[in-house]
mmCIF file of N, CA and C in Angstrom:
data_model
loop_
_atom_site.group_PDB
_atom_site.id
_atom_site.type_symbol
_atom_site.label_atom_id
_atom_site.label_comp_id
_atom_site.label_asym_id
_atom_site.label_seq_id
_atom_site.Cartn_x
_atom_site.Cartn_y
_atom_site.Cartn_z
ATOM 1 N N UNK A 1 22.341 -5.375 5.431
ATOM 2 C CA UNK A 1 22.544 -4.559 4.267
ATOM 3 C C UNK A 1 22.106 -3.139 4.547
ATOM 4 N N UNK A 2 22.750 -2.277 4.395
ATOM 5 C CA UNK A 2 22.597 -0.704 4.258
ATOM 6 C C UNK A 2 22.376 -0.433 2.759
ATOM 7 N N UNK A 3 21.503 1.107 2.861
ATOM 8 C CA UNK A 3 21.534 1.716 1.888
ATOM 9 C C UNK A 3 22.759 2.348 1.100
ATOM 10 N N UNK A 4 23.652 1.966 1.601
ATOM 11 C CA UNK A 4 25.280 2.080 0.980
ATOM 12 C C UNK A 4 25.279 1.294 0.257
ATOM 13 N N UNK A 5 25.088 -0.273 0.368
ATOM 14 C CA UNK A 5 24.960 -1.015 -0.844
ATOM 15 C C UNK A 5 24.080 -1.393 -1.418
ATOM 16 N N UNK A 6 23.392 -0.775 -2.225
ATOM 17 C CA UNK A 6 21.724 -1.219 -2.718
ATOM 18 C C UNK A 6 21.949 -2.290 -3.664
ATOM 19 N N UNK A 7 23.038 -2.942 -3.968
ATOM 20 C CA UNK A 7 23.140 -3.929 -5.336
ATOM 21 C C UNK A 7 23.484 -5.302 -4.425
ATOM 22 N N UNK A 8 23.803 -5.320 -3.082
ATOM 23 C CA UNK A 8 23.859 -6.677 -2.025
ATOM 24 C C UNK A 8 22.763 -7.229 -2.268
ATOM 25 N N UNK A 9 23.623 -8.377 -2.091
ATOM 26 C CA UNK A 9 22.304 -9.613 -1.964
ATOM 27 C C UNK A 9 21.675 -9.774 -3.110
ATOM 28 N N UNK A 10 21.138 -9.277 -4.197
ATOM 29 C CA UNK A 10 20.609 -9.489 -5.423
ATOM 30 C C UNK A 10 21.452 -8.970 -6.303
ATOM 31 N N UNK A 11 22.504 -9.285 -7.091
ATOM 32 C CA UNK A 11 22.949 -8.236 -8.054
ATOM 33 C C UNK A 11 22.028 -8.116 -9.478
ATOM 34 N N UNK A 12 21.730 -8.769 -9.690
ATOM 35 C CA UNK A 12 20.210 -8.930 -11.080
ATOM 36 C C UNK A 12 19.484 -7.915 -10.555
ATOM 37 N N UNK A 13 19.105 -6.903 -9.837
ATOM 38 C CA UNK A 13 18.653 -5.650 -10.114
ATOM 39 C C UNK A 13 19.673 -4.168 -9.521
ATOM 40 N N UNK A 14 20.132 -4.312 -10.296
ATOM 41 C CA UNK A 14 21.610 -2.952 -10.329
ATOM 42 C C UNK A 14 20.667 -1.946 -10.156
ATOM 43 N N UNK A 15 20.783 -1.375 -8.528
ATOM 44 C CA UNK A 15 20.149 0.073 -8.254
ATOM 45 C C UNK A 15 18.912 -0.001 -7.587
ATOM 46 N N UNK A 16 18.301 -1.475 -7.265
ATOM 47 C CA UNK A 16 17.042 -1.545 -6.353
ATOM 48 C C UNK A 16 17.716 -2.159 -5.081
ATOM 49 N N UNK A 17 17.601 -1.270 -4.091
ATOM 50 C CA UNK A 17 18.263 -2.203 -2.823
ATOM 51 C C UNK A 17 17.275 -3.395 -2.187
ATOM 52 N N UNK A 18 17.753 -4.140 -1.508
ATOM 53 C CA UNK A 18 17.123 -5.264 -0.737
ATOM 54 C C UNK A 18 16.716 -4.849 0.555
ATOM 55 N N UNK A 19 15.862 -4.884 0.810
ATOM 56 C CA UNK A 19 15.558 -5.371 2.240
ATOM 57 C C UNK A 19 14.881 -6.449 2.948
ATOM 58 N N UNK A 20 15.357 -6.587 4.319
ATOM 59 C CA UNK A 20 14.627 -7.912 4.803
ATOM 60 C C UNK A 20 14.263 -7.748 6.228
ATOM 61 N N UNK A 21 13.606 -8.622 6.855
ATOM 62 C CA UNK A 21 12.985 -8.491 7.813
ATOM 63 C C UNK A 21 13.095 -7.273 8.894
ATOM 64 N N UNK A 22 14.627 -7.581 8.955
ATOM 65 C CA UNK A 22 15.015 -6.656 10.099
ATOM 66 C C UNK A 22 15.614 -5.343 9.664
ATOM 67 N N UNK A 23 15.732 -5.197 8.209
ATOM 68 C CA UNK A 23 15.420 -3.857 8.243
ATOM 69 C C UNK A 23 14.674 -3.001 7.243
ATOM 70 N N UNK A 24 13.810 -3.853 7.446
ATOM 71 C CA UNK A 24 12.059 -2.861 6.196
ATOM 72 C C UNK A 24 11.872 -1.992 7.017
ATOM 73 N N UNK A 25 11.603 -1.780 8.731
ATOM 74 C CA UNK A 25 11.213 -0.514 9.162
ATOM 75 C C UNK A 25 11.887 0.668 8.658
ATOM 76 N N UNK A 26 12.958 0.724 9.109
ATOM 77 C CA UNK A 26 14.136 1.235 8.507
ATOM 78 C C UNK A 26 14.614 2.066 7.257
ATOM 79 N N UNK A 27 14.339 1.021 6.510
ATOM 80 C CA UNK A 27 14.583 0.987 4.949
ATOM 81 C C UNK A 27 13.485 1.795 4.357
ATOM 82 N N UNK A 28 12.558 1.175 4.708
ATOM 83 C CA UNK A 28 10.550 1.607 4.057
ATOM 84 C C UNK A 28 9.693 2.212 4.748
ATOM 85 N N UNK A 29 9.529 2.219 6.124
ATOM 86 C CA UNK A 29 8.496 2.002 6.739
ATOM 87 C C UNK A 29 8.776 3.912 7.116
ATOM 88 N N UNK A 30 10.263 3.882 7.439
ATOM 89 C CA UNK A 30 11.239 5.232 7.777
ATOM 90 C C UNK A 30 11.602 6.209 6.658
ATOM 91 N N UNK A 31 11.353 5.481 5.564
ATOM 92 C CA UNK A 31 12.057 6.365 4.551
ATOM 93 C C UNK A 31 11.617 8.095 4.539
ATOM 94 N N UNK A 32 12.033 9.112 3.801
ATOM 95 C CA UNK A 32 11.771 9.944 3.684
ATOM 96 C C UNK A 32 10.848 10.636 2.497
ATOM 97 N N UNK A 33 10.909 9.532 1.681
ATOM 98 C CA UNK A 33 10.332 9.641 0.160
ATOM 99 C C UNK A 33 9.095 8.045 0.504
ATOM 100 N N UNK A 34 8.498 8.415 -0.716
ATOM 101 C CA UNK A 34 7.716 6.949 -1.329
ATOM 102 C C UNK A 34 8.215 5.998 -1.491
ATOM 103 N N UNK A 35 7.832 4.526 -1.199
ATOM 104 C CA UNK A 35 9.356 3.324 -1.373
ATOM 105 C C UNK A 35 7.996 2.381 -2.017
ATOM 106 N N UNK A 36 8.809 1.954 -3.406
ATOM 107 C CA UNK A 36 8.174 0.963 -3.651
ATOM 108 C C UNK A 36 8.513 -0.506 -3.739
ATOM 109 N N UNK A 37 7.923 -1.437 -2.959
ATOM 110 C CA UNK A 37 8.471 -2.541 -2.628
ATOM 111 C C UNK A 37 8.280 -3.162 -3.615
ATOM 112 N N UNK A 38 9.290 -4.307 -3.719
ATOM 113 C CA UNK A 38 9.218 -6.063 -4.765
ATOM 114 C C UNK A 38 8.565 -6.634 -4.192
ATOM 115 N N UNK A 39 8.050 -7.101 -3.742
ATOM 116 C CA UNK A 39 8.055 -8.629 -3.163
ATOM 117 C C UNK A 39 8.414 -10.161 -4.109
ATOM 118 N N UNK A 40 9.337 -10.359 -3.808
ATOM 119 C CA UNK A 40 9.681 -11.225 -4.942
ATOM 120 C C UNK A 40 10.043 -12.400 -4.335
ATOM 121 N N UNK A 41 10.930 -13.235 -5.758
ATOM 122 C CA UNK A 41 11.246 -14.764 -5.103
ATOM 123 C C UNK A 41 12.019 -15.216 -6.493
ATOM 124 N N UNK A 42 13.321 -16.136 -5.369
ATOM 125 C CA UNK A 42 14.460 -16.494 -6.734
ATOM 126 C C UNK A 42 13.607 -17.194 -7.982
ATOM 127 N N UNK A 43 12.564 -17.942 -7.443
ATOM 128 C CA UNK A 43 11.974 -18.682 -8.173
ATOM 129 C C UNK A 43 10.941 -18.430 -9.108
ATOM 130 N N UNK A 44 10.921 -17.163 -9.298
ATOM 131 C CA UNK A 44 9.829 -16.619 -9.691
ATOM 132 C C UNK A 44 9.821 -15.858 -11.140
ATOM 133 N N UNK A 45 8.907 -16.234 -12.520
ATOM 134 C CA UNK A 45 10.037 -15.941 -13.892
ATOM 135 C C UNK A 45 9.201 -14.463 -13.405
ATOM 136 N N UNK A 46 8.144 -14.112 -13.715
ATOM 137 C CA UNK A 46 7.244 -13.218 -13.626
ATOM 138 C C UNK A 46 8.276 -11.668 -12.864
ATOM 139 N N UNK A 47 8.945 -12.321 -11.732
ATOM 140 C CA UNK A 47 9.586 -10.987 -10.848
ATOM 141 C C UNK A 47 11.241 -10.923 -11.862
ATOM 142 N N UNK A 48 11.503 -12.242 -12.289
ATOM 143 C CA UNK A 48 12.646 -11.848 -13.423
ATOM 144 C C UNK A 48 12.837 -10.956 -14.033
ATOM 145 N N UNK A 49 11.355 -11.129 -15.176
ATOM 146 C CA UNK A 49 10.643 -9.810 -15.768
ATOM 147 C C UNK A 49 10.780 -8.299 -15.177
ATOM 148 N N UNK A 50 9.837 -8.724 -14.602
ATOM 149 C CA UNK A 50 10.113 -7.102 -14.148
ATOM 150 C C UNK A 50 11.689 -6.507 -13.721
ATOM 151 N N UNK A 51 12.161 -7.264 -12.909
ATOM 152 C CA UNK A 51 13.287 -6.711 -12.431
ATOM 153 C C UNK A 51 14.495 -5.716 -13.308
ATOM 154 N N UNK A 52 14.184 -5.554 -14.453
ATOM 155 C CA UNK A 52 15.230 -4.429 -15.396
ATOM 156 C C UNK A 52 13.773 -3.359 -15.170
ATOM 157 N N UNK A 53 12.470 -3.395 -15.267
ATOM 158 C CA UNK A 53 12.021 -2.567 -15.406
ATOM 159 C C UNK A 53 12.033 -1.754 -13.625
ATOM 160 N N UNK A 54 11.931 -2.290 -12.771
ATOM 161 C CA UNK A 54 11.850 -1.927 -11.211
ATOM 162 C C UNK A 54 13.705 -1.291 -11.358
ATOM 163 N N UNK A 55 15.117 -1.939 -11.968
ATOM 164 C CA UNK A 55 16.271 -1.076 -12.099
ATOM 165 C C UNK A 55 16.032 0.240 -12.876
ATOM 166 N N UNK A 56 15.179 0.473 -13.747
ATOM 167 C CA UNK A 56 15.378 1.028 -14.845
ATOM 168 C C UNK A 56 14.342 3.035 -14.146
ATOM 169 N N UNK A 57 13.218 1.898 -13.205
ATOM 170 C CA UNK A 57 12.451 3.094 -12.202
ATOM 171 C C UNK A 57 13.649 3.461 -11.205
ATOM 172 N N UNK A 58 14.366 2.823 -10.832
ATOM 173 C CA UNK A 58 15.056 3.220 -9.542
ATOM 174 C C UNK A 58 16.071 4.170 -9.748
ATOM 175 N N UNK A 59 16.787 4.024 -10.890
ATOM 176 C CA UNK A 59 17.842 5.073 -11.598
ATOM 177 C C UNK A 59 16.978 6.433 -11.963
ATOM 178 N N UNK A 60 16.190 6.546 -12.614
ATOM 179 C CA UNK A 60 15.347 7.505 -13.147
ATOM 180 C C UNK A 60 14.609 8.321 -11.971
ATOM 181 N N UNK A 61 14.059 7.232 -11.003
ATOM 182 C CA UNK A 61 13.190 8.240 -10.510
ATOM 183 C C UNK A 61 13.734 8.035 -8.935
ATOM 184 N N UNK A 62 15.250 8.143 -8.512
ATOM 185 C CA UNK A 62 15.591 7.784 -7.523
ATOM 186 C C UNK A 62 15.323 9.660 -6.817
ATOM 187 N N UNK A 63 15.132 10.467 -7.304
ATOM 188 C CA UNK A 63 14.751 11.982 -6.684
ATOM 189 C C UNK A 63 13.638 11.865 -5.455
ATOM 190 N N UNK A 64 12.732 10.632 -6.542
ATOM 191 C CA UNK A 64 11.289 11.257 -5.444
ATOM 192 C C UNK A 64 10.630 10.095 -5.386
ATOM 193 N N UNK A 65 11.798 8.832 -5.317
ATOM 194 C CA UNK A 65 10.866 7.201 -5.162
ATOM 195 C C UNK A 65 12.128 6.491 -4.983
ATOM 196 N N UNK A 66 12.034 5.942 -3.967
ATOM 197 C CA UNK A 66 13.028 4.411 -3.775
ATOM 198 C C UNK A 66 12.632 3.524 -4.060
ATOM 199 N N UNK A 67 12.890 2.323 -4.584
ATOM 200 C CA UNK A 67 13.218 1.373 -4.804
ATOM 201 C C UNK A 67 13.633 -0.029 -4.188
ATOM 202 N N UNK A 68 12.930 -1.120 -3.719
ATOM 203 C CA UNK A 68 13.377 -1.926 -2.863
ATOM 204 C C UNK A 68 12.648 -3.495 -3.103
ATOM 205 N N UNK A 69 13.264 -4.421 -2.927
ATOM 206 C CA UNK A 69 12.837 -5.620 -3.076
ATOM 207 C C UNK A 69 13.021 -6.440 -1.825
ATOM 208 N N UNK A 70 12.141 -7.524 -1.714
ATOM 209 C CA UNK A 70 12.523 -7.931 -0.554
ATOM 210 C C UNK A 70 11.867 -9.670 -0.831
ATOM 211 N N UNK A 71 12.302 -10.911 -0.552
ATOM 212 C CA UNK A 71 12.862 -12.042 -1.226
ATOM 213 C C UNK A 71 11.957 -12.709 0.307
ATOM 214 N N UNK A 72 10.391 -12.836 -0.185
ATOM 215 C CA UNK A 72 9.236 -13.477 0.502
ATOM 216 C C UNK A 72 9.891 -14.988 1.166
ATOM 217 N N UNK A 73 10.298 -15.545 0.907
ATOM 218 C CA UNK A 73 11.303 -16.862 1.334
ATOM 219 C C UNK A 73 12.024 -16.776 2.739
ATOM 220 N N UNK A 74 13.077 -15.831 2.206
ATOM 221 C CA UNK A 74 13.859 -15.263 3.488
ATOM 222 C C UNK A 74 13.640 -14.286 4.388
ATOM 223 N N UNK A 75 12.205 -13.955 4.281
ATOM 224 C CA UNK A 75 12.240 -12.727 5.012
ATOM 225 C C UNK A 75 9.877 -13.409 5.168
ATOM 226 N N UNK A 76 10.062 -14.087 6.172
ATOM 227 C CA UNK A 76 8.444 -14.396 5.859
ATOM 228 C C UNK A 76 7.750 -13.411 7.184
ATOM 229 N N UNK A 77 8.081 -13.124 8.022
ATOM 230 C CA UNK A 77 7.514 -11.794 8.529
ATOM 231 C C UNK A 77 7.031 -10.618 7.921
ATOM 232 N N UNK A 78 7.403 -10.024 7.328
ATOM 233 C CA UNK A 78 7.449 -9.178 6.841
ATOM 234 C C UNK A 78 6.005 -9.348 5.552
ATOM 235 N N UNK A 79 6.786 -10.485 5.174
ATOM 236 C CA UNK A 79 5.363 -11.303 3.968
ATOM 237 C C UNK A 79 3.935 -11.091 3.899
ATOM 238 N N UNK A 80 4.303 -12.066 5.819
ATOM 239 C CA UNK A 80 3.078 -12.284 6.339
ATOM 240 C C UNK A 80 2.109 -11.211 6.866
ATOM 241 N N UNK A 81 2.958 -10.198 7.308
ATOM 242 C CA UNK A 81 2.276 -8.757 8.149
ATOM 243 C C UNK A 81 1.723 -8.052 6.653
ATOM 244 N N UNK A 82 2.033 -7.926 5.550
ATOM 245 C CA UNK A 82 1.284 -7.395 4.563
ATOM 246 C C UNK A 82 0.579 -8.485 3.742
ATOM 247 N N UNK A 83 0.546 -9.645 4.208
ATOM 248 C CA UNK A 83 -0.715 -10.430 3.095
ATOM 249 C C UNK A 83 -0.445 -10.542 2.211
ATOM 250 N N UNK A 84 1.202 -10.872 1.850
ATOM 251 C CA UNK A 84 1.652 -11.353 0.702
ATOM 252 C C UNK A 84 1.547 -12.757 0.048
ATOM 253 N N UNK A 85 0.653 -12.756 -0.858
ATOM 254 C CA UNK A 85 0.510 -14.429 -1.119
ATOM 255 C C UNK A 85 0.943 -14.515 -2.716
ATOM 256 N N UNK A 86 0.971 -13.921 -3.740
ATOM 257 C CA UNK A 86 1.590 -14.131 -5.076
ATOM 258 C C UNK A 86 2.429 -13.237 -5.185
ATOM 259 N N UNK A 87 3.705 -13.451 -6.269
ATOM 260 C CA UNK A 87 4.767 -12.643 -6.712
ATOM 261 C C UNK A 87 4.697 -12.648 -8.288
ATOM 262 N N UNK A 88 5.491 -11.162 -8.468
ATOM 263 C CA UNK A 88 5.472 -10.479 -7.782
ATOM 264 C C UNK A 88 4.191 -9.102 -7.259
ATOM 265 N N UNK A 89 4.695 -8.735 -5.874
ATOM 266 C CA UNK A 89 3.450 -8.115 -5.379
ATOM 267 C C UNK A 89 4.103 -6.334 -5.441
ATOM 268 N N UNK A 90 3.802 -5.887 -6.334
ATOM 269 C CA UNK A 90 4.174 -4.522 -6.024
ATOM 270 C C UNK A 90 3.753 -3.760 -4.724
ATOM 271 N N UNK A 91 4.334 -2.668 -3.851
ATOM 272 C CA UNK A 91 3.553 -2.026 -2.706
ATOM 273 C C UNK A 91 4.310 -0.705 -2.946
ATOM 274 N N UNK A 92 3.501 0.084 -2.591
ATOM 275 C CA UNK A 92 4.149 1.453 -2.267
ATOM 276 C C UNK A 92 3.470 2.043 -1.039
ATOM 277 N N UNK A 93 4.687 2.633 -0.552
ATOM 278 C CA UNK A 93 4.531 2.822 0.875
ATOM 279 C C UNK A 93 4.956 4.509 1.240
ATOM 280 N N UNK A 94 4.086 5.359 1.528
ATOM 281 C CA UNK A 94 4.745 6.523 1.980
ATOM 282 C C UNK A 94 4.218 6.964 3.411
ATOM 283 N N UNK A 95 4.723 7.832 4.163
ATOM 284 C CA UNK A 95 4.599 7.670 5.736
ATOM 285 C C UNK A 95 4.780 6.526 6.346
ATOM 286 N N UNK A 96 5.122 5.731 5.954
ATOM 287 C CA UNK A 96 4.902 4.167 6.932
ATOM 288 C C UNK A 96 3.890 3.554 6.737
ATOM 289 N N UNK A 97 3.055 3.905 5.874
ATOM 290 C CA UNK A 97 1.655 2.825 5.306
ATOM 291 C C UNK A 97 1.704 2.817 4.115
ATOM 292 N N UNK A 98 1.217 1.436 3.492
ATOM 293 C CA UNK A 98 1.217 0.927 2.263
ATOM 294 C C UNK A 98 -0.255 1.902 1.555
ATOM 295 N N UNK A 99 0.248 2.204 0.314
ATOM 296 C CA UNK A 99 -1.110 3.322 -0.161
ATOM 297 C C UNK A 99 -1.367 2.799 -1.601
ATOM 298 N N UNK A 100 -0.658 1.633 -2.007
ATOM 299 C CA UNK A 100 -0.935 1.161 -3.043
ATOM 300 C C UNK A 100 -0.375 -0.063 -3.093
ATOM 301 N N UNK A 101 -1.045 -1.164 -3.894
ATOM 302 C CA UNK A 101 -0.733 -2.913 -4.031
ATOM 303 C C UNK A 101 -1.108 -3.454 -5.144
ATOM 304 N N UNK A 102 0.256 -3.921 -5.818
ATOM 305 C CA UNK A 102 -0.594 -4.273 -7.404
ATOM 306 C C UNK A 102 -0.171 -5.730 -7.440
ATOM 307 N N UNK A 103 -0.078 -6.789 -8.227
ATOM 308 C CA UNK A 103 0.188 -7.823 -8.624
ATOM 309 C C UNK A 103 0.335 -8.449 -9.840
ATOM 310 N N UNK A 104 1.519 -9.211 -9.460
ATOM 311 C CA UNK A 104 2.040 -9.193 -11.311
ATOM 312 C C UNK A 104 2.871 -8.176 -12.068
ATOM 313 N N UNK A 105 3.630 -8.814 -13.124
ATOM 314 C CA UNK A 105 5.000 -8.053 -13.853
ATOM 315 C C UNK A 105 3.897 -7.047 -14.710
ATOM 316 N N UNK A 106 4.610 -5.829 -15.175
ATOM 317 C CA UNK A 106 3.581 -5.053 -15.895
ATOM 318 C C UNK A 106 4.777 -4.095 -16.770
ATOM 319 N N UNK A 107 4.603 -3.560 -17.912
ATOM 320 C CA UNK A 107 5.351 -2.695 -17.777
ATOM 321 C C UNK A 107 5.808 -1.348 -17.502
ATOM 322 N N UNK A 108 6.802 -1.010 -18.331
ATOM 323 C CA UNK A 108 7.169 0.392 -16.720
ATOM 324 C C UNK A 108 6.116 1.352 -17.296
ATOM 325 N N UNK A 109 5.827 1.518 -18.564
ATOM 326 C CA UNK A 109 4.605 2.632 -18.417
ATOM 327 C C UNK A 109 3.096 2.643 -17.738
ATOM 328 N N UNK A 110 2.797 1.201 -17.885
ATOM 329 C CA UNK A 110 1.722 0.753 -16.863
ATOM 330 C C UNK A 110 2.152 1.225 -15.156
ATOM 331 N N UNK A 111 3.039 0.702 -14.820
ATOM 332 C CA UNK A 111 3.598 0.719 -13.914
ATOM 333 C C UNK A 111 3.671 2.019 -12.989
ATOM 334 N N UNK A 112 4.164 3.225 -13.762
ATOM 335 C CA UNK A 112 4.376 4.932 -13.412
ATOM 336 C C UNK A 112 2.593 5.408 -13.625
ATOM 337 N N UNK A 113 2.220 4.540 -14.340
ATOM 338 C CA UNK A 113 0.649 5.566 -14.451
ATOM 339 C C UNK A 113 0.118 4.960 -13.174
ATOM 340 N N UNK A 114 0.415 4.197 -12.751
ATOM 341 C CA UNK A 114 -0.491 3.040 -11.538
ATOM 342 C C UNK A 114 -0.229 3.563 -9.878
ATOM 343 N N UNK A 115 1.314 4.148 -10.559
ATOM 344 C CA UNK A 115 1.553 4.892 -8.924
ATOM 345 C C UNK A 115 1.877 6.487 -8.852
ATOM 346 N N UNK A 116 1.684 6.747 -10.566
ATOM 347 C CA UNK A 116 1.811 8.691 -10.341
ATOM 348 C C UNK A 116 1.099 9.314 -9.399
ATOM 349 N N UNK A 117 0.037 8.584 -9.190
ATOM 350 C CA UNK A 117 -0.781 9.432 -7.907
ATOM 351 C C UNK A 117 -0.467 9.681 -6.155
ATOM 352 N N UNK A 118 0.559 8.321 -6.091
ATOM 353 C CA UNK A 118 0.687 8.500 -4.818
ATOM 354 C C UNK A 118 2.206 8.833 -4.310
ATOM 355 N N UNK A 119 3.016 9.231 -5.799
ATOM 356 C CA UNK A 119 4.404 10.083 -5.866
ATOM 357 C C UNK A 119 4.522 11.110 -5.220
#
């Protein structure tokens, strides 16, 4: 999946792209802006939840924050190298290091106050 199609692979969040193993460097690790990761799972009601609010950040604040989910199941490298053990696990990542980690659905105003600092 490329950033050409950010609605692949998940269409239940219109405007957060996916990524997976082989290409989080890429996607996140490379980006040019702040990327804030999902960590999620089909199975999961909690990342359901959130998921209009994580579309709803990605449209709005696609200027100066990406947007990205990535589906702990199919992609367990990636999981495992950040110490992902509950969903969903929010991360935000700028330069290539994670600078913030939250856990659990929240909403989007919780959400923007939790990471205005590291925008």
């Amino acid at each position: 999946m490329t950033a050409q199609t950010p609605t692949a692979g998940l269409p239940r969040t219109g405007g957060v792209a996916t990524v997976t193993d082989e290409t989080f460097a890429a996607e996140v690790l490379a980006a040019g802006v702040p990327v804030l990761v999902e960590f999620t799972a089909s199975w999961c009601p909690p990342c359901r939840m959130i998921a209009p609010v994580l579309a709803e950040i990605a449209r709005e604040e696609a200027h100066r924050l990406k947007v990205v989910e990535l589906d702990v199941d199919e992609n367990p490298r990636t999981t495992a190298a950040y110490g992902v053990l509950s969903m969903p696990t929010l991360m935000v990542f700028r330069a290539g290091e994670p600078v913030r980690s939250m856990i659990g659905a929240r909403p989007k105003r919780r959400l923007m106050a939790e990471i205005a600092d590291v925008l």
